[in-house]
PDB file of C-alpha atoms and ligand atoms in Angstrom:
ATOM      1  CA  MET H   1      35.457 -39.762 -26.765  1.00 57.00           C
ATOM      2  CA  GLY H   2      34.095 -36.864 -24.777  1.00 79.00           C
ATOM      3  CA  ARG H   3      34.465 -36.522 -21.061  1.00 91.00           C
ATOM      4  CA  PRO H   4      32.166 -38.735 -18.983  1.00 90.00           C
ATOM      5  CA  ARG H   5      28.912 -37.015 -18.088  1.00 94.00           C
ATOM      6  CA  LEU H   6      27.603 -37.582 -14.602  1.00 96.00           C
ATOM      7  CA  VAL H   7      24.612 -36.472 -12.590  1.00 97.00           C
ATOM      8  CA  ALA H   8      25.036 -37.048  -8.856  1.00 98.00           C
ATOM      9  CA  GLY H   9      22.286 -36.683  -6.288  1.00 98.00           C
ATOM     10  CA  ASN H  10      23.201 -35.418  -2.828  1.00 98.00           C
ATOM     11  CA  TRP H  11      20.369 -36.411  -0.527  1.00 98.00           C
ATOM     12  CA  LYS H  12      21.997 -34.554   2.390  1.00 98.00           C
ATOM     13  CA  MET H  13      20.298 -35.404   5.714  1.00 98.00           C
ATOM     14  CA  HIS H  14      16.974 -36.312   4.127  1.00 98.00           C
ATOM     15  CA  GLY H  15      15.154 -39.580   3.692  1.00 97.00           C
ATOM     16  CA  SER H  16      13.582 -42.505   5.480  1.00 98.00           C
ATOM     17  CA  ARG H  17      13.505 -46.170   4.537  1.00 97.00           C
ATOM     18  CA  LYS H  18      10.129 -45.702   2.875  1.00 98.00           C
ATOM     19  CA  ALA H  19      10.937 -42.410   1.186  1.00 98.00           C
ATOM     20  CA  ASN H  20      14.185 -43.889  -0.162  1.00 98.00           C
ATOM     21  CA  ARG H  21      12.406 -46.952  -1.536  1.00 97.00           C
ATOM     22  CA  ASP H  22       9.816 -44.791  -3.279  1.00 97.00           C
ATOM     23  CA  LEU H  23      12.457 -42.487  -4.723  1.00 98.00           C
ATOM     24  CA  LEU H  24      14.606 -45.332  -6.047  1.00 98.00           C
ATOM     25  CA  GLU H  25      11.548 -47.084  -7.496  1.00 96.00           C
ATOM     26  CA  GLY H  26      10.952 -43.963  -9.548  1.00 96.00           C
ATOM     27  CA  LEU H  27      14.531 -43.947 -10.808  1.00 96.00           C
ATOM     28  CA  VAL H  28      15.730 -47.490 -11.464  1.00 94.00           C
ATOM     29  CA  GLY H  29      13.506 -48.272 -14.420  1.00 91.00           C
ATOM     30  CA  GLU H  30      14.079 -44.915 -16.102  1.00 89.00           C
ATOM     31  CA  VAL H  31      17.776 -44.135 -15.711  1.00 86.00           C
ATOM     32  CA  PRO H  32      19.003 -46.887 -18.095  1.00 77.00           C
ATOM     33  CA  LYS H  33      17.009 -45.172 -20.833  1.00 77.00           C
ATOM     34  CA  VAL H  34      19.202 -42.113 -20.485  1.00 72.00           C
ATOM     35  CA  ARG H  35      22.215 -43.438 -22.357  1.00 78.00           C
ATOM     36  CA  GLY H  36      25.497 -41.621 -22.129  1.00 85.00           C
ATOM     37  CA  VAL H  37      24.925 -40.181 -18.666  1.00 92.00           C
ATOM     38  CA  ALA H  38      26.154 -41.898 -15.516  1.00 94.00           C
ATOM     39  CA  CYS H  39      24.039 -41.440 -12.451  1.00 96.00           C
ATOM     40  CA  THR H  40      24.824 -41.812  -8.754  1.00 97.00           C
ATOM     41  CA  VAL H  41      23.058 -41.045  -5.479  1.00 98.00           C
ATOM     42  CA  CYS H  42      24.979 -40.012  -2.363  1.00 98.00           C
ATOM     43  CA  VAL H  43      22.951 -41.070   0.643  1.00 98.00           C
ATOM     44  CA  PRO H  44      23.140 -40.760   4.456  1.00 98.00           C
ATOM     45  CA  PHE H  45      25.331 -43.409   6.113  1.00 97.00           C
ATOM     46  CA  PRO H  46      22.582 -45.503   7.766  1.00 97.00           C
ATOM     47  CA  TYR H  47      20.916 -46.151   4.429  1.00 97.00           C
ATOM     48  CA  LEU H  48      24.013 -47.152   2.471  1.00 96.00           C
ATOM     49  CA  GLY H  49      23.535 -50.909   2.888  1.00 95.00           C
ATOM     50  CA  GLU H  50      19.871 -50.874   1.947  1.00 96.00           C
ATOM     51  CA  VAL H  51      20.398 -48.551  -1.005  1.00 97.00           C
ATOM     52  CA  ALA H  52      23.330 -50.695  -2.194  1.00 96.00           C
ATOM     53  CA  GLU H  53      21.071 -53.775  -2.166  1.00 96.00           C
ATOM     54  CA  ARG H  54      18.330 -52.007  -4.097  1.00 96.00           C
ATOM     55  CA  LEU H  55      20.707 -50.645  -6.715  1.00 96.00           C
ATOM     56  CA  LYS H  56      22.618 -53.867  -7.300  1.00 94.00           C
ATOM     57  CA  GLY H  57      22.485 -54.718 -11.010  1.00 93.00           C
ATOM     58  CA  THR H  58      20.943 -51.355 -11.949  1.00 93.00           C
ATOM     59  CA  ALA H  59      22.459 -48.471 -13.896  1.00 93.00           C
ATOM     60  CA  ILE H  60      22.562 -46.257 -10.805  1.00 95.00           C
ATOM     61  CA  ALA H  61      25.682 -46.111  -8.649  1.00 96.00           C
ATOM     62  CA  TRP H  62      25.711 -44.936  -5.084  1.00 97.00           C
ATOM     63  CA  GLY H  63      27.993 -43.017  -2.828  1.00 98.00           C
ATOM     64  CA  ALA H  64      28.525 -41.347   0.524  1.00 98.00           C
ATOM     65  CA  GLN H  65      28.467 -37.687   1.458  1.00 98.00           C
ATOM     66  CA  ASN H  66      31.456 -37.647   3.761  1.00 98.00           C
ATOM     67  CA  VAL H  67      34.298 -39.826   5.057  1.00 98.00           C
ATOM     68  CA  SER H  68      36.927 -39.728   7.763  1.00 98.00           C
ATOM     69  CA  GLU H  69      40.443 -38.731   6.799  1.00 98.00           C
ATOM     70  CA  HIS H  70      41.713 -41.383   9.230  1.00 98.00           C
ATOM     71  CA  ALA H  71      42.117 -45.071   8.408  1.00 97.00           C
ATOM     72  CA  GLN H  72      40.812 -46.388  11.733  1.00 96.00           C
ATOM     73  CA  GLY H  73      40.959 -45.798  15.459  1.00 98.00           C
ATOM     74  CA  ALA H  74      39.371 -43.805  18.260  1.00 98.00           C
ATOM     75  CA  TYR H  75      37.315 -41.404  16.137  1.00 98.00           C
ATOM     76  CA  THR H  76      33.825 -41.755  17.564  1.00 98.00           C
ATOM     77  CA  GLY H  77      31.088 -41.160  15.034  1.00 96.00           C
ATOM     78  CA  GLU H  78      33.378 -41.303  12.011  1.00 97.00           C
ATOM     79  CA  VAL H  79      33.286 -43.698   9.035  1.00 98.00           C
ATOM     80  CA  SER H  80      36.435 -44.772   7.198  1.00 98.00           C
ATOM     81  CA  ALA H  81      36.976 -45.055   3.460  1.00 98.00           C
ATOM     82  CA  ALA H  82      37.726 -48.772   3.828  1.00 98.00           C
ATOM     83  CA  MET H  83      34.325 -49.307   5.465  1.00 97.00           C
ATOM     84  CA  LEU H  84      32.580 -47.607   2.561  1.00 97.00           C
ATOM     85  CA  ALA H  85      34.606 -49.524  -0.009  1.00 96.00           C
ATOM     86  CA  GLU H  86      33.718 -52.805   1.695  1.00 93.00           C
ATOM     87  CA  PHE H  87      30.067 -52.168   0.820  1.00 88.00           C
ATOM     88  CA  GLY H  88      30.846 -51.425  -2.824  1.00 91.00           C
ATOM     89  CA  CYS H  89      30.580 -47.655  -2.516  1.00 95.00           C
ATOM     90  CA  ARG H  90      31.644 -45.934  -5.751  1.00 96.00           C
ATOM     91  CA  HIS H  91      31.622 -42.185  -5.054  1.00 98.00           C
ATOM     92  CA  VAL H  92      32.317 -40.060  -1.996  1.00 98.00           C
ATOM     93  CA  ILE H  93      31.629 -36.339  -1.817  1.00 98.00           C
ATOM     94  CA  VAL H  94      34.504 -34.490  -0.151  1.00 98.00           C
ATOM     95  CA  GLY H  95      34.746 -30.824   0.718  1.00 98.00           C
ATOM     96  CA  HIS H  96      31.060 -30.018   0.335  1.00 98.00           C
ATOM     97  CA  SER H  97      30.562 -26.415   1.410  1.00 97.00           C
ATOM     98  CA  GLU H  98      28.259 -27.534   4.232  1.00 97.00           C
ATOM     99  CA  ARG H  99      31.155 -29.598   5.595  1.00 98.00           C
ATOM    100  CA  ARG H 100      33.634 -26.758   5.101  1.00 97.00           C
ATOM    101  CA  HIS H 101      31.463 -24.029   6.581  1.00 96.00           C
ATOM    102  CA  LEU H 102      29.185 -25.743   9.130  1.00 97.00           C
ATOM    103  CA  TYR H 103      31.790 -28.197  10.414  1.00 97.00           C
ATOM    104  CA  GLY H 104      34.960 -26.213   9.836  1.00 97.00           C
ATOM    105  CA  GLU H 105      36.688 -28.640   7.495  1.00 98.00           C
ATOM    106  CA  SER H 106      39.990 -27.154   6.372  1.00 98.00           C
ATOM    107  CA  ASP H 107      41.597 -27.459   2.954  1.00 97.00           C
ATOM    108  CA  ALA H 108      44.152 -29.822   4.501  1.00 97.00           C
ATOM    109  CA  GLN H 109      41.424 -32.028   5.957  1.00 98.00           C
ATOM    110  CA  VAL H 110      39.598 -32.120   2.622  1.00 98.00           C
ATOM    111  CA  ALA H 111      42.872 -33.085   0.924  1.00 98.00           C
ATOM    112  CA  ALA H 112      43.373 -35.927   3.410  1.00 98.00           C
ATOM    113  CA  LYS H 113      39.822 -37.146   2.801  1.00 98.00           C
ATOM    114  CA  PHE H 114      40.360 -37.011  -0.956  1.00 98.00           C
ATOM    115  CA  ALA H 115      43.512 -39.110  -0.571  1.00 98.00           C
ATOM    116  CA  ALA H 116      41.743 -41.598   1.721  1.00 98.00           C
ATOM    117  CA  VAL H 117      38.937 -42.120  -0.804  1.00 98.00           C
ATOM    118  CA  LYS H 118      41.426 -42.671  -3.615  1.00 98.00           C
ATOM    119  CA  ALA H 119      43.528 -45.061  -1.559  1.00 97.00           C
ATOM    120  CA  ALA H 120      40.407 -47.156  -0.937  1.00 98.00           C
ATOM    121  CA  GLY H 121      39.758 -47.399  -4.674  1.00 97.00           C
ATOM    122  CA  MET H 122      36.689 -45.126  -4.827  1.00 98.00           C
ATOM    123  CA  THR H 123      36.050 -41.929  -6.767  1.00 98.00           C
ATOM    124  CA  PRO H 124      36.019 -38.676  -4.833  1.00 98.00           C
ATOM    125  CA  ILE H 125      33.695 -35.880  -5.911  1.00 98.00           C
ATOM    126  CA  LEU H 126      35.643 -32.819  -4.773  1.00 98.00           C
ATOM    127  CA  CYS H 127      33.539 -29.695  -4.208  1.00 98.00           C
ATOM    128  CA  VAL H 128      34.970 -26.208  -4.537  1.00 98.00           C
ATOM    129  CA  GLY H 129      33.172 -22.888  -4.495  1.00 98.00           C
ATOM    130  CA  GLU H 130      33.228 -19.326  -3.295  1.00 98.00           C
ATOM    131  CA  LYS H 131      30.988 -17.468  -0.859  1.00 97.00           C
ATOM    132  CA  LEU H 132      28.976 -14.493  -2.086  1.00 96.00           C
ATOM    133  CA  GLU H 133      31.279 -11.945  -0.447  1.00 96.00           C
ATOM    134  CA  GLU H 134      34.257 -13.612  -2.105  1.00 97.00           C
ATOM    135  CA  ARG H 135      32.570 -13.401  -5.518  1.00 96.00           C
ATOM    136  CA  ASP H 136      31.635  -9.782  -4.901  1.00 95.00           C
ATOM    137  CA  ALA H 137      35.251  -9.042  -3.982  1.00 97.00           C
ATOM    138  CA  GLY H 138      36.439 -10.584  -7.266  1.00 97.00           C
ATOM    139  CA  LYS H 139      38.089 -13.510  -5.463  1.00 98.00           C
ATOM    140  CA  THR H 140      36.222 -16.433  -7.034  1.00 98.00           C
ATOM    141  CA  GLU H 141      39.220 -17.764  -8.962  1.00 98.00           C
ATOM    142  CA  ASP H 142      41.568 -17.327  -5.996  1.00 98.00           C
ATOM    143  CA  VAL H 143      39.226 -19.292  -3.731  1.00 98.00           C
ATOM    144  CA  VAL H 144      38.534 -22.213  -6.053  1.00 98.00           C
ATOM    145  CA  ALA H 145      42.213 -22.421  -7.058  1.00 98.00           C
ATOM    146  CA  ARG H 146      43.245 -22.526  -3.396  1.00 98.00           C
ATOM    147  CA  GLN H 147      40.700 -25.252  -2.616  1.00 98.00           C
ATOM    148  CA  LEU H 148      41.710 -27.286  -5.652  1.00 98.00           C
ATOM    149  CA  ASP H 149      45.461 -26.819  -5.275  1.00 97.00           C
ATOM    150  CA  ALA H 150      45.271 -28.071  -1.689  1.00 97.00           C
ATOM    151  CA  VAL H 151      44.368 -31.467  -3.129  1.00 97.00           C
ATOM    152  CA  LYS H 152      46.601 -33.708  -5.196  1.00 90.00           C
ATOM    153  CA  PHE H 153      43.847 -33.957  -7.781  1.00 96.00           C
ATOM    154  CA  GLU H 154      43.781 -36.890 -10.183  1.00 92.00           C
ATOM    155  CA  ASP H 155      41.226 -39.535 -11.132  1.00 93.00           C
ATOM    156  CA  GLY H 156      38.395 -37.747  -9.441  1.00 97.00           C
ATOM    157  CA  VAL H 157      35.301 -35.759 -10.239  1.00 98.00           C
ATOM    158  CA  LEU H 158      35.363 -32.026  -9.594  1.00 98.00           C
ATOM    159  CA  ALA H 159      32.225 -30.076  -8.690  1.00 98.00           C
ATOM    160  CA  TYR H 160      32.014 -26.306  -8.840  1.00 98.00           C
ATOM    161  CA  GLU H 161      29.424 -25.278  -6.284  1.00 98.00           C
ATOM    162  CA  PRO H 162      29.170 -21.572  -5.539  1.00 98.00           C
ATOM    163  CA  VAL H 163      28.142 -21.393  -1.883  1.00 97.00           C
ATOM    164  CA  TRP H 164      25.615 -18.645  -2.592  1.00 97.00           C
ATOM    165  CA  ALA H 165      23.790 -20.944  -5.016  1.00 96.00           C
ATOM    166  CA  ILE H 166      23.459 -24.019  -2.815  1.00 95.00           C
ATOM    167  CA  GLY H 167      19.940 -24.554  -1.541  1.00 90.00           C
ATOM    168  CA  THR H 168      19.076 -20.905  -2.170  1.00 93.00           C
ATOM    169  CA  GLY H 169      17.074 -21.215  -5.385  1.00 91.00           C
ATOM    170  CA  ARG H 170      19.576 -18.816  -6.964  1.00 92.00           C
ATOM    171  CA  ASN H 171      21.651 -20.738  -9.482  1.00 90.00           C
ATOM    172  CA  ALA H 172      24.737 -19.393 -11.216  1.00 94.00           C
ATOM    173  CA  THR H 173      23.920 -18.334 -14.752  1.00 97.00           C
ATOM    174  CA  PRO H 174      25.218 -20.707 -17.422  1.00 98.00           C
ATOM    175  CA  GLU H 175      27.845 -18.089 -18.311  1.00 98.00           C
ATOM    176  CA  GLN H 176      28.979 -17.675 -14.692  1.00 98.00           C
ATOM    177  CA  ALA H 177      29.295 -21.448 -14.351  1.00 98.00           C
ATOM    178  CA  GLN H 178      31.142 -21.767 -17.667  1.00 98.00           C
ATOM    179  CA  ALA H 179      33.667 -19.072 -16.732  1.00 98.00           C
ATOM    180  CA  VAL H 180      34.678 -20.869 -13.533  1.00 98.00           C
ATOM    181  CA  HIS H 181      34.609 -24.310 -15.157  1.00 98.00           C
ATOM    182  CA  ALA H 182      36.913 -23.081 -17.933  1.00 98.00           C
ATOM    183  CA  PHE H 183      39.289 -21.736 -15.281  1.00 98.00           C
ATOM    184  CA  LEU H 184      39.229 -25.042 -13.374  1.00 98.00           C
ATOM    185  CA  ARG H 185      39.576 -27.085 -16.558  1.00 98.00           C
ATOM    186  CA  LYS H 186      43.117 -25.790 -17.079  1.00 97.00           C
ATOM    187  CA  ARG H 187      44.160 -27.082 -13.658  1.00 97.00           C
ATOM    188  CA  VAL H 188      42.967 -30.706 -13.850  1.00 97.00           C
ATOM    189  CA  PRO H 189      43.653 -33.682 -16.157  1.00 96.00           C
ATOM    190  CA  ALA H 190      41.926 -33.308 -19.526  1.00 95.00           C
ATOM    191  CA  ASP H 191      39.473 -36.171 -18.989  1.00 95.00           C
ATOM    192  CA  THR H 192      38.144 -34.816 -15.668  1.00 97.00           C
ATOM    193  CA  SER H 193      34.380 -34.399 -15.430  1.00 97.00           C
ATOM    194  CA  ILE H 194      33.527 -31.044 -13.881  1.00 98.00           C
ATOM    195  CA  LEU H 195      30.003 -30.860 -12.470  1.00 98.00           C
ATOM    196  CA  TYR H 196      28.066 -27.734 -11.619  1.00 98.00           C
ATOM    197  CA  GLY H 197      26.072 -27.680  -8.381  1.00 98.00           C
ATOM    198  CA  GLY H 198      23.824 -25.049  -6.866  1.00 97.00           C
ATOM    199  CA  SER H 199      20.054 -24.857  -7.273  1.00 95.00           C
ATOM    200  CA  VAL H 200      19.973 -26.967 -10.434  1.00 97.00           C
ATOM    201  CA  LYS H 201      16.350 -27.711 -11.320  1.00 97.00           C
ATOM    202  CA  SER H 202      14.635 -29.367 -14.247  1.00 95.00           C
ATOM    203  CA  GLN H 203      13.938 -25.862 -15.597  1.00 96.00           C
ATOM    204  CA  ASN H 204      17.534 -24.593 -15.669  1.00 97.00           C
ATOM    205  CA  ALA H 205      19.561 -27.818 -16.090  1.00 97.00           C
ATOM    206  CA  ALA H 206      19.627 -27.934 -19.908  1.00 95.00           C
ATOM    207  CA  ALA H 207      20.992 -24.404 -20.269  1.00 96.00           C
ATOM    208  CA  ILE H 208      23.719 -24.974 -17.666  1.00 97.00           C
ATOM    209  CA  PHE H 209      24.672 -28.407 -19.018  1.00 96.00           C
ATOM    210  CA  ALA H 210      24.887 -26.979 -22.546  1.00 95.00           C
ATOM    211  CA  MET H 211      27.990 -25.008 -21.551  1.00 96.00           C
ATOM    212  CA  PRO H 212      31.133 -26.537 -23.097  1.00 95.00           C
ATOM    213  CA  ASP H 213      32.983 -27.137 -19.824  1.00 97.00           C
ATOM    214  CA  VAL H 214      30.017 -28.359 -17.769  1.00 97.00           C
ATOM    215  CA  ASP H 215      29.865 -32.163 -17.738  1.00 97.00           C
ATOM    216  CA  GLY H 216      26.839 -32.713 -15.520  1.00 97.00           C
ATOM    217  CA  GLY H 217      25.610 -31.721 -12.110  1.00 98.00           C
ATOM    218  CA  LEU H 218      25.678 -32.287  -8.373  1.00 98.00           C
ATOM    219  CA  ILE H 219      22.088 -31.983  -7.323  1.00 98.00           C
ATOM    220  CA  GLY H 220      20.739 -31.412  -3.810  1.00 98.00           C
ATOM    221  CA  GLY H 221      17.060 -30.588  -3.332  1.00 97.00           C
ATOM    222  CA  ALA H 222      15.918 -31.680  -6.776  1.00 98.00           C
ATOM    223  CA  SER H 223      17.487 -35.132  -6.323  1.00 98.00           C
ATOM    224  CA  LEU H 224      14.824 -35.981  -3.735  1.00 98.00           C
ATOM    225  CA  VAL H 225      12.016 -35.989  -6.290  1.00 97.00           C
ATOM    226  CA  ALA H 226      12.312 -38.788  -8.850  1.00 97.00           C
ATOM    227  CA  LYS H 227      10.609 -36.923 -11.667  1.00 97.00           C
ATOM    228  CA  ASP H 228      12.758 -33.809 -11.185  1.00 97.00           C
ATOM    229  CA  PHE H 229      15.986 -35.768 -10.873  1.00 97.00           C
ATOM    230  CA  LEU H 230      15.193 -37.741 -14.019  1.00 96.00           C
ATOM    231  CA  GLU H 231      14.535 -34.560 -15.958  1.00 95.00           C
ATOM    232  CA  ILE H 232      17.936 -33.308 -14.879  1.00 96.00           C
ATOM    233  CA  VAL H 233      19.632 -36.558 -15.900  1.00 95.00           C
ATOM    234  CA  LYS H 234      17.951 -36.280 -19.293  1.00 93.00           C
ATOM    235  CA  ALA H 235      19.118 -32.675 -19.627  1.00 94.00           C
ATOM    236  CA  ALA H 236      22.713 -33.896 -19.249  1.00 93.00           C
ATOM    237  CA  TYR H 237      22.194 -36.217 -22.226  1.00 85.00           C
ATOM    238  CA  VAL H 238      20.995 -33.470 -24.521  1.00 54.00           C
ATOM    239  CA  LYS H 239      24.535 -32.150 -24.544  1.00 43.00           C
ATOM    240  CA  ALA H 240      25.971 -35.313 -26.145  1.00 42.00           C
TER     241      ALA H 240
HETATM  242  C1  LIG C 301      24.320 -29.633  -3.045  1.00 91.91           C
HETATM  243  O1  LIG C 301      23.884 -30.061  -1.996  1.00 91.91           O
HETATM  244  O2  LIG C 301      25.443 -29.963  -3.406  1.00 91.91           O
HETATM  245  C2  LIG C 301      23.480 -28.736  -3.846  1.00 91.91           C
HETATM  246  C3  LIG C 301      23.962 -28.281  -4.969  1.00 91.91           C
HETATM  247  O3  LIG C 301      22.237 -28.442  -3.351  1.00 91.91           O
HETATM  248  P1  LIG C 301      21.025 -27.738  -4.159  1.00 91.91           P
HETATM  249  O4  LIG C 301      20.917 -28.428  -5.488  1.00 91.91           O
HETATM  250  O5  LIG C 301      19.822 -27.970  -3.304  1.00 91.91           O
HETATM  251  O6  LIG C 301      21.380 -26.297  -4.297  1.00 91.91           O
END
């Protein structure tokens, strides 16, 4: 059995009740036809309940984009892992570069979030990735190793997301992605799915997913358009 292939959509802070309904309508009937590829959508907190209802009994799982590292208490504006689990949440993105760099999340905080998600019985999708200046300085492996080693990684999904490729339209080449995935592969359990994220589109997905250590993708912008997201999910199947 190969490693599980997964395509995860990260809607970020996009959507509305109507836009979400339309997007999911375009996905639910089609995703079951893509056998061998699991699919999940990580949605903004207010929509979790509605999306969970719509996806009940379908082949599409759902998840959150962030979580508190604390179990409960006076943390205004935060959402705990137990709250997400109570709704049937499957995946939670932790350590996305927008959280690390816009909101100052530290490696230690990301590690605590990872542990909180696991303790609540959900699957964390841990993001690691270097900034452009770090790549240019030859520090890519140091950075992703530091981010990964901060976490007691097991039973999770790992996503390599070079910061310079996220939302920029400039994806890593398949070879660049493969090199970092191969490096990460040696540091995680053998059955870990490692996703690539960063400007994946229907046009470049197949080439990236064809790399031996790439097991699917974490998709931002292109996950907001049903047709594009479906093409990407299909591209993950081609590898099987
Ligand atoms: C992301 O948000 O994780 C991401 C990879 O975004 P995009 O696909 O838009 O680059």
